[in-house]
């Protein structure tokens, strides 16, 4: 097999050097693969993704993109490394217009290229175009998520990392956002997403990692995990989150 696009190797990370939250997690994302991370609240899912994004310090282990070590790359260099990160909250500027949000995301690009890619974003997400001069605060949760993704796409990433893209969305919007993400993967982008919406995430992604207490717990093809008794009892059974 060729080198995976993203390799996370035994990463230890946390907000304080003396208090690791992620205790040596490993995972891989292949080119144009959609990979989900699930796990109980506090399992370290967001911390792991932030560690890959260079926001949380990594104390040991490595993060490789195309086999190249990017472990301690500054967050602002992430786009150059072809990775985009969409955080769970505060992922759009509500006081700016949709167009201004996109301009901010494209600010690293030459002007003509920025304009071209913003137009391309509007083609991908036509609903945003209708609102381009409206403040982002008027957007619904799902539309904000689309705007955050549209902004992430401006730098032509090969990998997008999303932290709970369906959080707070109505079931209909979850379907819509996931369909969009699937479309992105079909267009050649790889996705690594943290999800609480386990059933929908397992249905749409290629592979899934289950994390618990900052460690790898189970992983494999998503279709297989949907039938795994441990996964179903924790996430899909009675008391779990049902849809
Ligand atoms: N900014 C932070 N500073 C210190 N500890 C944090 C911070 N964010 C999260 N934590 C802690 O890290 C642990 C894992 O959190 P998190 O990665 O957000 O879990 P998950 O995303 O799986 O719910 C939790 O115990 C949480 O309290
Ligand atoms: Mg989280």
PDB file of N, CA and C and ligand atoms in Angstrom, residues 45-46 88 163-164 194, ligand 2:
ATOM      1  N   UNK A  45     -11.020  13.344  21.871  1.00  0.00           N
ATOM      2  CA  UNK A  45     -11.185  13.440  20.417  1.00  0.00           C
ATOM      3  C   UNK A  45     -10.789  14.821  19.911  1.00  0.00           C
ATOM      4  N   UNK A  46     -11.373  15.853  20.537  1.00  0.00           N
ATOM      5  CA  UNK A  46     -11.059  17.225  20.100  1.00  0.00           C
ATOM      6  C   UNK A  46      -9.588  17.543  20.341  1.00  0.00           C
ATOM      7  N   UNK A  88     -15.021  22.987  16.349  1.00  0.00           N
ATOM      8  CA  UNK A  88     -16.427  22.711  16.651  1.00  0.00           C
ATOM      9  C   UNK A  88     -17.219  23.996  16.840  1.00  0.00           C
ATOM     10  N   UNK A 163     -14.456  19.021  13.521  1.00  0.00           N
ATOM     11  CA  UNK A 163     -14.838  18.584  14.861  1.00  0.00           C
ATOM     12  C   UNK A 163     -16.350  18.716  15.019  1.00  0.00           C
ATOM     13  N   UNK A 164     -17.017  17.590  15.016  1.00  0.00           N
ATOM     14  CA  UNK A 164     -18.478  17.520  15.169  1.00  0.00           C
ATOM     15  C   UNK A 164     -19.249  18.441  14.223  1.00  0.00           C
ATOM     16  N   UNK A 194     -14.533  14.243  13.749  1.00  0.00           N
ATOM     17  CA  UNK A 194     -15.011  13.784  15.039  1.00  0.00           C
ATOM     18  C   UNK A 194     -16.522  13.870  14.978  1.00  0.00           C
TER      19      UNK A 194
HETATM   20 MG1  LIG B   2     -14.902  17.295  21.524  1.00  0.00          MG
END
